[in-house]
Every structure is written in structure tokens, then in C-alpha cells.
Coordinates of C-alpha atoms in Angstrom, one line a residue:
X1 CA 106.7 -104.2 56.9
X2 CA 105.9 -107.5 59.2
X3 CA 103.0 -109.3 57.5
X4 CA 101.0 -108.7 61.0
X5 CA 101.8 -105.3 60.7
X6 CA 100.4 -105.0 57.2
X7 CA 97.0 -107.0 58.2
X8 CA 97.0 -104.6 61.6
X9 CA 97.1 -101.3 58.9
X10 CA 94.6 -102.9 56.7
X11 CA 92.4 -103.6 59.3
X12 CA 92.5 -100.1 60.8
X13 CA 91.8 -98.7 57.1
X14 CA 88.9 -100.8 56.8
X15 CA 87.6 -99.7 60.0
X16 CA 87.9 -95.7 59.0
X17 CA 86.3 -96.5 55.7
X18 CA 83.1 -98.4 57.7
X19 CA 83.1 -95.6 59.8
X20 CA 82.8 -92.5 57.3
X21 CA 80.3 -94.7 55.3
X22 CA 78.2 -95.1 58.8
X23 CA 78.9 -91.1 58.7
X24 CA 78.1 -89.9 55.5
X25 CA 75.0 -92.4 55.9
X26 CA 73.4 -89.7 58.1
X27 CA 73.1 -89.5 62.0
X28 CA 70.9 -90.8 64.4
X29 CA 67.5 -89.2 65.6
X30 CA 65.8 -90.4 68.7
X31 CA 61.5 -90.3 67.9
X32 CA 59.4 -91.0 70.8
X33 CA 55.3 -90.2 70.9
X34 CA 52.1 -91.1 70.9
X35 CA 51.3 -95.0 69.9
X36 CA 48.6 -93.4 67.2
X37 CA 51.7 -91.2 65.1
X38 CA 54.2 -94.2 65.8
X39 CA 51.8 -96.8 63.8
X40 CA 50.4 -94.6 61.2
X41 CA 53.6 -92.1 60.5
X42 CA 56.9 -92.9 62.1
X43 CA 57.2 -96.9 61.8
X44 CA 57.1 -97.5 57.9
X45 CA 58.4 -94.0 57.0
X46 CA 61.8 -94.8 59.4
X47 CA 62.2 -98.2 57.5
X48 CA 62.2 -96.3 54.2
X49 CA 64.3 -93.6 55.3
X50 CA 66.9 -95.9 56.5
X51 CA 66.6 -97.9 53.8
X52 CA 67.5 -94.7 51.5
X53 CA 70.9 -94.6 53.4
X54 CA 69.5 -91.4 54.7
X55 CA 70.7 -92.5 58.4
X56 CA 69.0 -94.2 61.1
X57 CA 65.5 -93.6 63.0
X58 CA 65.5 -95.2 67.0
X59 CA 61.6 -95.7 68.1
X60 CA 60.4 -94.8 71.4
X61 CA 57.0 -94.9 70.8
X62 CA 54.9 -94.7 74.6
X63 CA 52.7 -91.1 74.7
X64 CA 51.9 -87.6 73.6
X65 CA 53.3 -86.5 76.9
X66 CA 56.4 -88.3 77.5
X67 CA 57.2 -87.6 73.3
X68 CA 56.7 -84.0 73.5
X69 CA 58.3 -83.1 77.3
X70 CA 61.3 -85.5 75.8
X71 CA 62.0 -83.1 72.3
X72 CA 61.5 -80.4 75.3
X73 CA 64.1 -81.3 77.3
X74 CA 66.6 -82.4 74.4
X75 CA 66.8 -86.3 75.1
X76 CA 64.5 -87.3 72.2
X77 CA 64.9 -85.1 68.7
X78 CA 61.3 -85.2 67.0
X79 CA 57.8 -86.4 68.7
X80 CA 54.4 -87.8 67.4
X81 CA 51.1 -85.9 68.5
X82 CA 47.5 -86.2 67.8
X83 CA 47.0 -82.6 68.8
X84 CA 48.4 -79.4 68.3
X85 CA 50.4 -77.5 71.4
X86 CA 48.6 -76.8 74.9
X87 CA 50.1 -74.2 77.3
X88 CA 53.0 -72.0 76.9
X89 CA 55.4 -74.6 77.8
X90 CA 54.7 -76.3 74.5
X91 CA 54.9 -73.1 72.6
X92 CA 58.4 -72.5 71.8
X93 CA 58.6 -76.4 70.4
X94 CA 57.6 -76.6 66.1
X95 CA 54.2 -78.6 65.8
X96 CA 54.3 -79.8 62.2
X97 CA 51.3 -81.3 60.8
X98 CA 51.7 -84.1 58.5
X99 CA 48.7 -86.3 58.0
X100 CA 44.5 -86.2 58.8
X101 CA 43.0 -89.2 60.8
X102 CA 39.7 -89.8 62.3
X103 CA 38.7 -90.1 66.0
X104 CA 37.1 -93.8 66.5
X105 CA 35.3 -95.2 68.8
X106 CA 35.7 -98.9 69.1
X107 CA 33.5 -102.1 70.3
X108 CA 33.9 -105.4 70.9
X109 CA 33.3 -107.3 67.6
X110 CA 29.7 -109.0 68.7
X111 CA 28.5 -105.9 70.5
X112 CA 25.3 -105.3 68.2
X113 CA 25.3 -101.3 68.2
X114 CA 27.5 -100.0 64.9
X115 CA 26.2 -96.7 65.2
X116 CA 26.1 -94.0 67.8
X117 CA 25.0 -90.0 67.4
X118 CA 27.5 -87.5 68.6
X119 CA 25.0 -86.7 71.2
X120 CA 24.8 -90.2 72.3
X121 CA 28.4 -89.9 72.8
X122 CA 28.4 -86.9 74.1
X123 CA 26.0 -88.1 76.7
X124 CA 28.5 -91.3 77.3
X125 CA 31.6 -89.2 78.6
X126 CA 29.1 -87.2 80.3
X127 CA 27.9 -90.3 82.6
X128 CA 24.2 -89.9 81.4
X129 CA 24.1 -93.1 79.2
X130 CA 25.2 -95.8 81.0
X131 CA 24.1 -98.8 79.4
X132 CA 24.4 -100.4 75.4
X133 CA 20.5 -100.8 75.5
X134 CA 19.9 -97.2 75.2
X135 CA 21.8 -97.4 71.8
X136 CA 19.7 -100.6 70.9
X137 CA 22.1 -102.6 72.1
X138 CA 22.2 -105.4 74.6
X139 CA 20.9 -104.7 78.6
X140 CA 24.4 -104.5 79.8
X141 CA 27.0 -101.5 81.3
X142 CA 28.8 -99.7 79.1
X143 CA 32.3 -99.9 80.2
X144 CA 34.1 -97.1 78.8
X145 CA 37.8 -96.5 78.3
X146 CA 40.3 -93.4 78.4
X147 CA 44.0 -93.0 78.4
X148 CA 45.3 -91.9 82.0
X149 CA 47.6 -88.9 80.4
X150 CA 45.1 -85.8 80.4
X151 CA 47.5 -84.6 77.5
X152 CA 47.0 -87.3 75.3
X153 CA 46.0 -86.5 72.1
X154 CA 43.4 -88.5 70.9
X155 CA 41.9 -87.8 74.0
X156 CA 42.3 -84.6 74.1
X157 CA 40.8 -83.9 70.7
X158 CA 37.9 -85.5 70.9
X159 CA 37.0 -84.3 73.9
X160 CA 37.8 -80.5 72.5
X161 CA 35.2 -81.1 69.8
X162 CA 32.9 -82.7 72.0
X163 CA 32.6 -80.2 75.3
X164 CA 35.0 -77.0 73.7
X165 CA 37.8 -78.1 75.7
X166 CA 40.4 -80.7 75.6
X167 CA 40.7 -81.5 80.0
X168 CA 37.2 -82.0 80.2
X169 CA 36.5 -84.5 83.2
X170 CA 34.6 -87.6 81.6
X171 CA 33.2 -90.4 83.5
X172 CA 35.7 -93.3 82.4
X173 CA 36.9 -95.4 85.2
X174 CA 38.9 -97.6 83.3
X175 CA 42.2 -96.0 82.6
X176 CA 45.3 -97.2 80.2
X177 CA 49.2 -95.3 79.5
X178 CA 48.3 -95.1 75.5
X179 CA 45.6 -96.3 72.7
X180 CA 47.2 -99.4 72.3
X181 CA 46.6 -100.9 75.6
X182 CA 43.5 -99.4 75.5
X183 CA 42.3 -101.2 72.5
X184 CA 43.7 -104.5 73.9
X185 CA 41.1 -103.9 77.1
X186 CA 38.3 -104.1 74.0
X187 CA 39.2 -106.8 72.8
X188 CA 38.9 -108.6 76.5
X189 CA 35.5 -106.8 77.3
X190 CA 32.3 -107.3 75.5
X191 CA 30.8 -104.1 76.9
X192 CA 33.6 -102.3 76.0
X193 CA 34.2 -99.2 74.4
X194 CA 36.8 -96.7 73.9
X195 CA 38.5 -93.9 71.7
X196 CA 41.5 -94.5 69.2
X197 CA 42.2 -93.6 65.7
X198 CA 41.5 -95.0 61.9
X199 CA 45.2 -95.7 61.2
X200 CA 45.6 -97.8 64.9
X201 CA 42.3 -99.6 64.4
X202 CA 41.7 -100.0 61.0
X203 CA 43.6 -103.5 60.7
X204 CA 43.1 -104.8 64.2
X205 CA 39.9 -107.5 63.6
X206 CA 39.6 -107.8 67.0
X207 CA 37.7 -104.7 67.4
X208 CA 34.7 -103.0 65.6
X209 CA 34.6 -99.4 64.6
X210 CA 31.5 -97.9 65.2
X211 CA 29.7 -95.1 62.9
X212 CA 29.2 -91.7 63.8
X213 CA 25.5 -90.0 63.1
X214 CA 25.6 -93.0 60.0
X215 CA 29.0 -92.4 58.4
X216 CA 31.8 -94.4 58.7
X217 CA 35.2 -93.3 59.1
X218 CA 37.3 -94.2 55.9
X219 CA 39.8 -92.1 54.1
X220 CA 37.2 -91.1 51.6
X221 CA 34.7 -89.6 54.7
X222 CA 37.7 -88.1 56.2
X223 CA 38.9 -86.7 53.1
X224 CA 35.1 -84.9 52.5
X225 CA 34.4 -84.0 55.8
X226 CA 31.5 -86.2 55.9
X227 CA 33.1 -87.9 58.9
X228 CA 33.4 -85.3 61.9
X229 CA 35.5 -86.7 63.9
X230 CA 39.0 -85.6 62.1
X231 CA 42.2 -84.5 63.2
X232 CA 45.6 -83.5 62.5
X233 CA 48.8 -85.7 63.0
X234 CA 52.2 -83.5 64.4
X235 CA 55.8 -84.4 64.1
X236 CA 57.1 -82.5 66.7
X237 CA 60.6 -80.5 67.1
X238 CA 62.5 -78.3 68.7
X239 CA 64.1 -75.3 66.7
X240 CA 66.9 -74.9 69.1
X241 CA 68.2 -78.8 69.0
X242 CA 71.4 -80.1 67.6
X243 CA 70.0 -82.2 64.6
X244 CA 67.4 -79.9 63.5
X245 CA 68.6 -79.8 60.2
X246 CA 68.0 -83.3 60.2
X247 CA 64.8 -83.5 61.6
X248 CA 63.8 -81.7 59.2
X249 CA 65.0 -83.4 56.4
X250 CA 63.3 -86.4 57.6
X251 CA 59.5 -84.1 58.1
X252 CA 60.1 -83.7 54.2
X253 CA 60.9 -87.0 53.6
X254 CA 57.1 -87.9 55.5
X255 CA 55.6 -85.3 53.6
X256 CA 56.7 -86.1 50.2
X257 CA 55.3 -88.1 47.7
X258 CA 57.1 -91.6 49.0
X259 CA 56.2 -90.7 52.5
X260 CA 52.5 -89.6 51.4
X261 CA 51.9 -93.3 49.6
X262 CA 52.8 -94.5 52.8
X263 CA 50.3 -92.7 55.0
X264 CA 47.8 -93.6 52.7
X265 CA 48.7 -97.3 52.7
X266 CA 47.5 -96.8 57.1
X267 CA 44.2 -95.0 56.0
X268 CA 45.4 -91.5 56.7
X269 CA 44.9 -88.4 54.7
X270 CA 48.1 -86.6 53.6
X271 CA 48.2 -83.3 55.2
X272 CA 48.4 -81.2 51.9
X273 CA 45.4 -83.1 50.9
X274 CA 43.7 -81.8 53.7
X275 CA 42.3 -78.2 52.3
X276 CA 38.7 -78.6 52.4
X277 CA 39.2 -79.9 56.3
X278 CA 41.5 -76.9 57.6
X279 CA 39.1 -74.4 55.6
X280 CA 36.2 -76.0 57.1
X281 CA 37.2 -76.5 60.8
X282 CA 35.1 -73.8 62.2
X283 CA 32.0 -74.8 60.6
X284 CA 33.0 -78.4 61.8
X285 CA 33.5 -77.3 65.3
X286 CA 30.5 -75.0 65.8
X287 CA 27.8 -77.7 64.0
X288 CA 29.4 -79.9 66.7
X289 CA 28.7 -77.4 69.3
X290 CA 25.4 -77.1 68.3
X291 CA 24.3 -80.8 68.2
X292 CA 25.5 -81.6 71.4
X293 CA 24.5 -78.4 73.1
X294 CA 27.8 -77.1 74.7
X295 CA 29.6 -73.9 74.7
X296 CA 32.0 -75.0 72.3
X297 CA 34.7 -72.8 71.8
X298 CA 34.2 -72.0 68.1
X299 CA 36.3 -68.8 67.8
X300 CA 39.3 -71.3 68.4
X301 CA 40.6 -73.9 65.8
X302 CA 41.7 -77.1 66.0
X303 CA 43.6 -77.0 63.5
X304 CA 46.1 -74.7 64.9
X305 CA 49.7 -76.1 64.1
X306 CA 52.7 -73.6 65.3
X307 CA 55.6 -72.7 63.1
X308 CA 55.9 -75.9 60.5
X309 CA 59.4 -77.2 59.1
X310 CA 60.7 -75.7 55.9
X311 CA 60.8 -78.3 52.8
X312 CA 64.4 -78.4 51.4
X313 CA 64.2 -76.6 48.1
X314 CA 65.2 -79.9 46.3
X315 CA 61.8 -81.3 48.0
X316 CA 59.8 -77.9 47.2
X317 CA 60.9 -78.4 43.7
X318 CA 59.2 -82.2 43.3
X319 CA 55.9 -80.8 44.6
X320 CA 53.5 -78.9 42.3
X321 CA 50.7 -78.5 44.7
X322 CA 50.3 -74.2 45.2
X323 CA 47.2 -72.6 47.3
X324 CA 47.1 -68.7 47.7
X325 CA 46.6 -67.3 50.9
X326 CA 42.9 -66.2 51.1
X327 CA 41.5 -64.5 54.0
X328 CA 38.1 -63.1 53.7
X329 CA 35.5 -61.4 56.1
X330 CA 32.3 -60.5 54.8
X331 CA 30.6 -56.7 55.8
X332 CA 27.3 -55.5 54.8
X333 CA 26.8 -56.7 50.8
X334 CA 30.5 -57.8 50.3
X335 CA 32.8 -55.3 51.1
X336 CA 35.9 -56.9 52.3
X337 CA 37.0 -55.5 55.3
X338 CA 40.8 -56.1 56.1
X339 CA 41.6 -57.5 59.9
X340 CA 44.1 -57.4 62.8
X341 CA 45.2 -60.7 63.2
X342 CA 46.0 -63.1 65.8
X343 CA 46.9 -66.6 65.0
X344 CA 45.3 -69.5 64.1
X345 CA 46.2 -71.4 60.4
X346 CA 44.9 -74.1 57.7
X347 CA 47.0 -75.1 54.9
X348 CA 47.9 -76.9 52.0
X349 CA 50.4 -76.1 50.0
X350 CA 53.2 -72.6 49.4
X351 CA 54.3 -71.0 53.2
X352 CA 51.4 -67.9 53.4
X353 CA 52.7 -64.9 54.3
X354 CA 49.5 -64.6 55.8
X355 CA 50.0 -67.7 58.8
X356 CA 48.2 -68.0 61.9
X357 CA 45.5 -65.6 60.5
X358 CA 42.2 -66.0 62.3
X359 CA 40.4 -62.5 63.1
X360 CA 37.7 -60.4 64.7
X361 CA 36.2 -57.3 63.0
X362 CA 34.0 -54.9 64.0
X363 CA 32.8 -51.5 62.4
X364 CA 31.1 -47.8 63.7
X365 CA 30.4 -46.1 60.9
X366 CA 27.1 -47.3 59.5
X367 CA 24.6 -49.3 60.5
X368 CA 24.7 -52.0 58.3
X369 CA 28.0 -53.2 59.3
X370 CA 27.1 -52.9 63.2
X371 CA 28.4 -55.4 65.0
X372 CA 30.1 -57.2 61.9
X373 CA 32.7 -60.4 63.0
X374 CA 34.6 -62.9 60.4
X375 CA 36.6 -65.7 61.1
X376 CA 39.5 -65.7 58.6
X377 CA 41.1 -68.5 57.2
X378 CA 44.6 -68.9 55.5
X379 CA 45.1 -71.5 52.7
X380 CA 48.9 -72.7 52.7
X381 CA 51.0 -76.3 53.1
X382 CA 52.6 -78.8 55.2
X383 CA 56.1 -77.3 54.3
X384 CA 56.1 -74.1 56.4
X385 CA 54.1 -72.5 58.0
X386 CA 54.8 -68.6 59.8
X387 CA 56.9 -66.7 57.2
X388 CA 57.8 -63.1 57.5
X389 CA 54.2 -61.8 58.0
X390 CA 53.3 -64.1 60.7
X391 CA 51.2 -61.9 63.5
X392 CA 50.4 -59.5 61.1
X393 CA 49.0 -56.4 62.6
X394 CA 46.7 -53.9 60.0
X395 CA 44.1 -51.6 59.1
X396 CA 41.8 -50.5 56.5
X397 CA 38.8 -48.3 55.4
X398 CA 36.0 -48.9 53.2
X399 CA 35.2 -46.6 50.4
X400 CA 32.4 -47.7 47.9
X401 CA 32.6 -51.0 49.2
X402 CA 36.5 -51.3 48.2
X403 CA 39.1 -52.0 50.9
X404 CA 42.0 -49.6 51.1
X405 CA 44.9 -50.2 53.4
X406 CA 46.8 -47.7 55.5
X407 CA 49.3 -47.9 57.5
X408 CA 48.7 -50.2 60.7
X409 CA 48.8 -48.1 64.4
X410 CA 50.3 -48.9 67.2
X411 CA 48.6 -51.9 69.1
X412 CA 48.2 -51.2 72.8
X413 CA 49.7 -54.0 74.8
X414 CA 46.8 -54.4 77.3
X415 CA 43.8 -54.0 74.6
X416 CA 44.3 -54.8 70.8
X417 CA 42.1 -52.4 68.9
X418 CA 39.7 -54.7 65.5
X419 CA 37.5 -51.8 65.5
X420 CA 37.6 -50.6 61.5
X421 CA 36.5 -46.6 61.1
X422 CA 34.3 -46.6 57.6
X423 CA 33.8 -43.3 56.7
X424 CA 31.2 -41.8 54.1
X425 CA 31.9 -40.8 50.8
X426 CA 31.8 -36.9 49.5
X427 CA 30.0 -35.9 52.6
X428 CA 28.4 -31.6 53.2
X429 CA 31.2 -29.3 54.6
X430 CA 28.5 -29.0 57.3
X431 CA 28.2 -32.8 57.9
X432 CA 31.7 -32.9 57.5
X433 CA 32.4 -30.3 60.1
X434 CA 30.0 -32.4 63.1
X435 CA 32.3 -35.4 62.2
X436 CA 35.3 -34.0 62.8
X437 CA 33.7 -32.2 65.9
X438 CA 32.2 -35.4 67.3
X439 CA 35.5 -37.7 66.3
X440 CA 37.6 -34.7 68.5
X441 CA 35.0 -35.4 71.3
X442 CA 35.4 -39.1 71.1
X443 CA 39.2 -38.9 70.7
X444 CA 39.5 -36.9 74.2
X445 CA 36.7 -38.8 75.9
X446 CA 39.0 -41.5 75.0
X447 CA 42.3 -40.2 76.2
X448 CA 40.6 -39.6 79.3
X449 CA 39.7 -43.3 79.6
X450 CA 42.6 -44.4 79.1
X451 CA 44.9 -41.9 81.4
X452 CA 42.3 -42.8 84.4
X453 CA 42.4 -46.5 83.3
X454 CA 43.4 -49.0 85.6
X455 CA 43.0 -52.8 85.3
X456 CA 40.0 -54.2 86.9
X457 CA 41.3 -57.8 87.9
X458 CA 39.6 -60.4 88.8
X459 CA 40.7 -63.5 90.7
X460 CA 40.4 -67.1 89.6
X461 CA 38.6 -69.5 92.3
X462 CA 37.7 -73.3 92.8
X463 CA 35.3 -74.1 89.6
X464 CA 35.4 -71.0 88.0
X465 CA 36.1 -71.4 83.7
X466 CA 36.9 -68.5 81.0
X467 CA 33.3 -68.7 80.3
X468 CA 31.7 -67.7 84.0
X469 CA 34.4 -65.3 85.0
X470 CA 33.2 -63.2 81.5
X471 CA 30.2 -63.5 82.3
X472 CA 30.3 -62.1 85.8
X473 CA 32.3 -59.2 84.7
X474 CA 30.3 -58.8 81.5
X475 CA 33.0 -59.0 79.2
X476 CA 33.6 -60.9 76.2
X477 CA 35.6 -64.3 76.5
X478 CA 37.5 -63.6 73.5
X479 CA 38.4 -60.2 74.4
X480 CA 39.3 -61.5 78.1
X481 CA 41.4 -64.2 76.5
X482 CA 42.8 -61.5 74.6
X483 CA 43.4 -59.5 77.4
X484 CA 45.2 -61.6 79.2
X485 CA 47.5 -62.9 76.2
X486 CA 45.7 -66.8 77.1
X487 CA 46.1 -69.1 74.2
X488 CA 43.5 -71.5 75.0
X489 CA 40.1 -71.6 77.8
X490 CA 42.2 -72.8 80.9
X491 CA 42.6 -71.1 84.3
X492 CA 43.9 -72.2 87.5
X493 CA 42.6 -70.8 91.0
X494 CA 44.6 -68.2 92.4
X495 CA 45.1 -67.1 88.7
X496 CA 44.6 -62.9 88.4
X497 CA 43.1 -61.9 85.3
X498 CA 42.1 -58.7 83.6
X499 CA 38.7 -58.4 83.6
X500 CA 38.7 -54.3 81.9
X501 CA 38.9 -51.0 83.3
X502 CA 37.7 -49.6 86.2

């Protein structure tokens, strides 16, 4: 052998070997998403990925929208969101939560005001407080900011705890592509003021975070609950993509201890730390409602993450953190009164079999329990969540204030049934014999209902919402949601919905 063609082998060897190292190293995954998950999540957690030799992390950080429609359409493999998934177009994609931050609202560092009430801002989206002297501030505009991209997440988070849904129209004129360059217009503006998160705007001295009702957002008022304003951080993906397996490796990696130290180190609250937040969102959201006087939409979480990514069972192992699944409605003095579910799902730590519980209940069999309704919440973690009894559909009686289960009846696919038959205890053959007499009468007066039954519909037009089409047709707004299988408040004109039965 020439000794060119020895150095030409040796070469070539060398190059197969760098190449099954780069391999074995792991492959590349494409992230693109919102500025707010790229700076507190994705950035530092990449760099210690990579440095692991787990493989390599390329950063497209820009917006919600462009992050989520990339994962959608396959050219990006995960996606950072401040908010949870909106329409059905986002519903087959896997919204992981990973990390609690708070909604801020930043100032200009001299602006005077350090404080506003939630009705104060409230009343600034709104267009009714124009000016920093009605918050004891100076006699000048207030110039308030928004990100263009109605789907944004910041944006559309606060404005879904602040006025019940996330596309409420706000009176900002002064529009930017993402938080970033949003905050960068603060800096330039001393009657300037905009929304962006803890994690962004903690270490940027060139704005001031304001207080909210007197608390400051900090990890410790975020952690409590003290500080309203909260919400969750998603790493989005796609269940169907090529490097799922990946992907998820890499959620674990964020979510386990390394990657937790690291969220911490932005001011964010580790997702299975987050417990006392997911169990409390529905009080959150309704005291909200109530300050600011809107029609909040509290029978709806926030907190509503869709299927999470498993842990690998060599991650599972590391972390010791359990929560059962609890999921409680109270009737009368206690008795617990089991529930047909549809989904909606806090957690912390072991997948619940009980996932995207949230439930109405109502009962006809005494008076006490007369128009009884419970919001149920499930306890579980940021490894998984969905499992085997995801959409669980059931039914129950009460005896003696004990709940026993039976089996769960069909669910009509126009009208799902929460109504919960409680019947009395050791009753008179006489008494007995009425009951079965009047349930025979109600079962036929049924039938009858529902053989002549035909959908009354009703359709949308130019400024109609959820709320004024229910109440024109005198029907509930969660049953009409329910009716017409809607996962959130929004219709479009020339929309038909079911308004009931004629």
C-alpha cells in the first residue's frame, strides 16, 4: 500500500468515526416559540443538553404563533407557549407544561406609579384610564403596548383572566411582533407601559415592574398564589413527528431536577411545584372576575394543558414527588357525588388516571341537593398527563350519604346527561309503588321528547358572543358549549349552533 493511499484510508476512517460520534451524540431538534419560553426555558436548558452530549438544540425563537403553526406543519420539532391550545387546529398538537411565571406589567424606570389595582388595569385595556395621573402618577398619556399576534400568549392570558376571554379587543395602538421588542419600546418611552413576563423582565434594569393590588411578582408570590397574575409555560409537540422520541427526551430533561435549578435560576416556578396554583385556578379566575366586574368564564381553566409527554422510566425513577388524583364535589352535608367528566386538568406529580377531569353535577331526588354543581379538580405531574381514563364517562347514587358507582350509560351525542338520580332509603311499598309509577311517567314523557326532538339552531351574527346567544335562547352557556362540542367561548358569524329542542 502507497503511503498516499494509507493517509487516504486513514483519513476516511477518521471521518466514519467523527461521524458515528456526531450520531450516537443524538440528533438535531429545531425549537422555535414565543421570546418569553425561549429566555426563561429553552436557552440555558439547550446549552446543558448539548453539553451532556445528548445532541444538539437549533433556536428559532420569534412567537407563539409562528412556534406552534411550525411543530404543526412539521418544519420545527417542539415550540414554546405562554398559553395552553386555542381552536381545534391546535388540538391534535401535545401542550406540555413545564414551568409557572407571572404576567407583568412594565414602566419606564422614573415613571412614579409602582402599583396598579387589577381594576385599574382592567380599565387601561378597556380605554377608560387614559392618563398615569389617575394612578397618582404624572399628568401625561398612558401609552400602552401589545404584541400584534392575537395568539400570543402572554397576551392572550392576561387578557383571559382579565375580560374571560383571551381575543378581547383592547385599546393599544402601539403594536410589536413579540415581548421583546415590546419591552425595548419601554425602555424609549417614559409613559410607557406594557405586558411581558417575570423571567423576560426580571433582569432587564431598564424597565420597572409594577405591583399588582400591592404584591409583587417574585417566585415566592407566584409560588403562593398571592400574586394573581400567573401562568403556565408549554413546550409544545407533535405526537405524529419523526423525532418525537426525542423531544420528549429533551421535555424530561427540562423537567428534571438539572433542568428545574435552571428555571429557577430565571425566576420561574417548576411546574411540579405548581400544586397549590393548578388546584386553585378557579378560585383565581372567578375572584378576578369579580373584582373587575366581567363575565369571566370561570367554569373554564386556564390551566388546561392537553396530553403531556411521558418521563422516561429512568427519569420517573429520579423523581419522588407523588400526588393522588382527588376529585371532589360537595352535595348537601358532604356526600360525595361522583361526576361525568369533560376535560380540564391540574397537576403535579404521578399521570392520574383521572386527567382532564373538570365536572358539572346536578341532582332530583331531594331537595337539599337541588340544583347542586362542583368544579372538580385532578392532582397529578408534569410527566404525563391523559392516561387510560382520560374522558371518563360515569355514574353514581347516593345512599346514606355514601357514593356507590354503577355502571356508566350511554352518553347521547347531542346532549350529555350530569343529572345524578338519589334515591331514598327503605322507602313504603306504597311510596315505593308512586315512584316507580311517576319514574315510568317521566321515562315515556321522555322518550317522547326525544323521538319528536329536533335541534333548534340558531345562527351566529355580527357581535353576537357565547354569552348573548344563551341568553336569547334561554339556555345555559355551558350546556350550549356543550352542545355544540366548542372548546372555548368563540364564534364566528355565519356559525349554526344548537341552541335545544324544539
Amino acid at each position: 500500500m502507497s503511503l498516499r493511499l494509507a493517509r487516504l484510508f486513514t483519513a476516511t476512517l477518521i471521518g466514519l468515526s467523527a461521524s458515528a460520534t456526531v450520531l450516537a451524540a443524538g440528533s438535531t431538534l429545531i425549537w422555535r416559540g414565543d421570546i418569553t419560553t425561549a429566555r426563561g426555558v429553552v436557552n440555558d436548558v439547550a446549552k446543558a443538553w448539548e453539553k451532556s452530549g445528548k445532541g444538539k438544540i437549533e433556536l428559532q425563537p420569534f412567537n407563539t404563533a409562528s412556534g406552534i403553526d411550525a411543530v404543526a406543519k412539521g418544519s420545527a420539532d417542539i415550540a414554546g407557549s405562554a398559553r395552553p391550545a386555542v381552536g381545534a387546529a391546535e388540538q391534535s398538537l401535545t401542550f406540555t407544561p413545564v414551568a409557572w411565571d407571572a404576567l407583568v406589567m412594565v414602566t419606564y424606570p422614573s415613571n412614579p406609579v409602582s402599583n396598579i389595582t387589577l381594576m385599574q388595569l382592567h380599565e387601561i385595556y378597556m380605554g377608560k384610564i387614559t392618563n398615569w395621573k389617575e394612578l397618582g402618577g404624572n399628568d401625561q398619556p398612558i401609552n400602552l403596548y401589545a404584541v400584534a399576534s392575537p395568539g400570543d400568549g402572554v397576551e392572550y392570558s392576561l387578557r383571559k383572566l382579565l375580560f374571560g376571554r383571551g381575543n378581547q379587543p383592547v385599546a393599544a395602538p402601539r403594536l410589536y411582533v413579540n415581548v421583546a421588542k415590546l419591552e425595548e419600546g419601554v425602555t424609549l418611552d417614559k409613559q410607557g407601559l406594557g405586558a411581558t413576563t417575570l423571567a423576560g423582565a426580571s433582569s432587564n434594569k431598564k424597565v420597572k415592574i409594577l405591583s399588582i393590588d400591592g404584591v409583587a411578582p417574585s417566585m415566592s408570590t407566584v409560588g403562593s398564589g398571592a400574586y394573581p397574575l400567573y401562568t403556565e409555560l408549554y413546550l409544545v409537540s407533535n405526537s405524529t413527528g419523526p423525532k418525537e422520541a426525542d423531544v420528549k427526551d429533551f421535555i424530561a430533561f427540562v423537567t428534571s431536577g438539572a433542568g428545574s435549578s435552571l428555571l429557577r435560576s430565571h425566576s420561574l416556578v417548576p411546574y411540579a411545584d405548581g400544586a397549590s396554583l393548578a388546584s386553585g385556578d378557579a378560585a383565581r379566575r372567578a375572584k378576578i372576575a369579580s373584582t373587575v366586574g366581567t363575565r369571566a368564564n370561570v367554569g373554564q381553566a386556564m390551566t388546561t394543558p392537553t396530553v403531556a409527554a411521558a418521563t422516561p422510566a429512568a427519569e420517573a425513577a429520579k423523581e419522588t414527588a407523588v400526588a393522588k388524583a382527588q376529585v371532589t364535589g360537595k352535595a348537601g352535608k358532604g356526600a360525595k357525588v361522583a361526576k361525568e367528566t369533560k376535560a380540564s386538568v391540574a397537576t403535579t406529580a404521578e399521570p392520574s388516571q383521572f386527567a382532564h377531569v373538570a365536572a358539572s353535577v346536578s341532582t332530583s331526588a331531594h331537595m337539599g341537593f337541588s340544583g347542586v354543581r362542583s368544579e372538580a379538580v385532578t392532582v397529578s405531574d408534569n410527566a404525563k398527563v391523559g392516561g387510560k381514563f382520560a374522558k371518563v364517562t360515569a355514574d353514581a347514587v347516593t345512599v346514606k350519604g355514601k357514593p356507590v358507582a354503577k355502571p356508566a350509560a350511554p352518553v347521547d351525542a347531542t346532549e350529555k346527561s350530569t343529572r345524578v338520580e338519589t334515591p331514598k332509603v327503605a322507602e313504603a311499598p306504597k311510596a315505593k309503588a308512586a315512584a316507580k309509577a311517576e319514574k315510568a311517567e317521566k321515562a315515556e314523557a321522555k322518550s317522547e321528547k326525544k323521538s319528536a326532538a329536533a335541534s333548534r339552531t340558531y345562527k351566529v351574527s355580527a357581535g353576537d358572543t357565547l354569552y348573548s346567544i344563551a341568553k336569547k335562547n334561554d339556555v345555559e352557556v355551558d350546556k350550549l358549549r356543550a352542545m355544540n362540542g366548542l372548546k372555548d367561548n368563540n364564534v364566528h358569524p355565519g356559525q349554526v349552533l344548537k341552541v335545544g329542542a324544539r
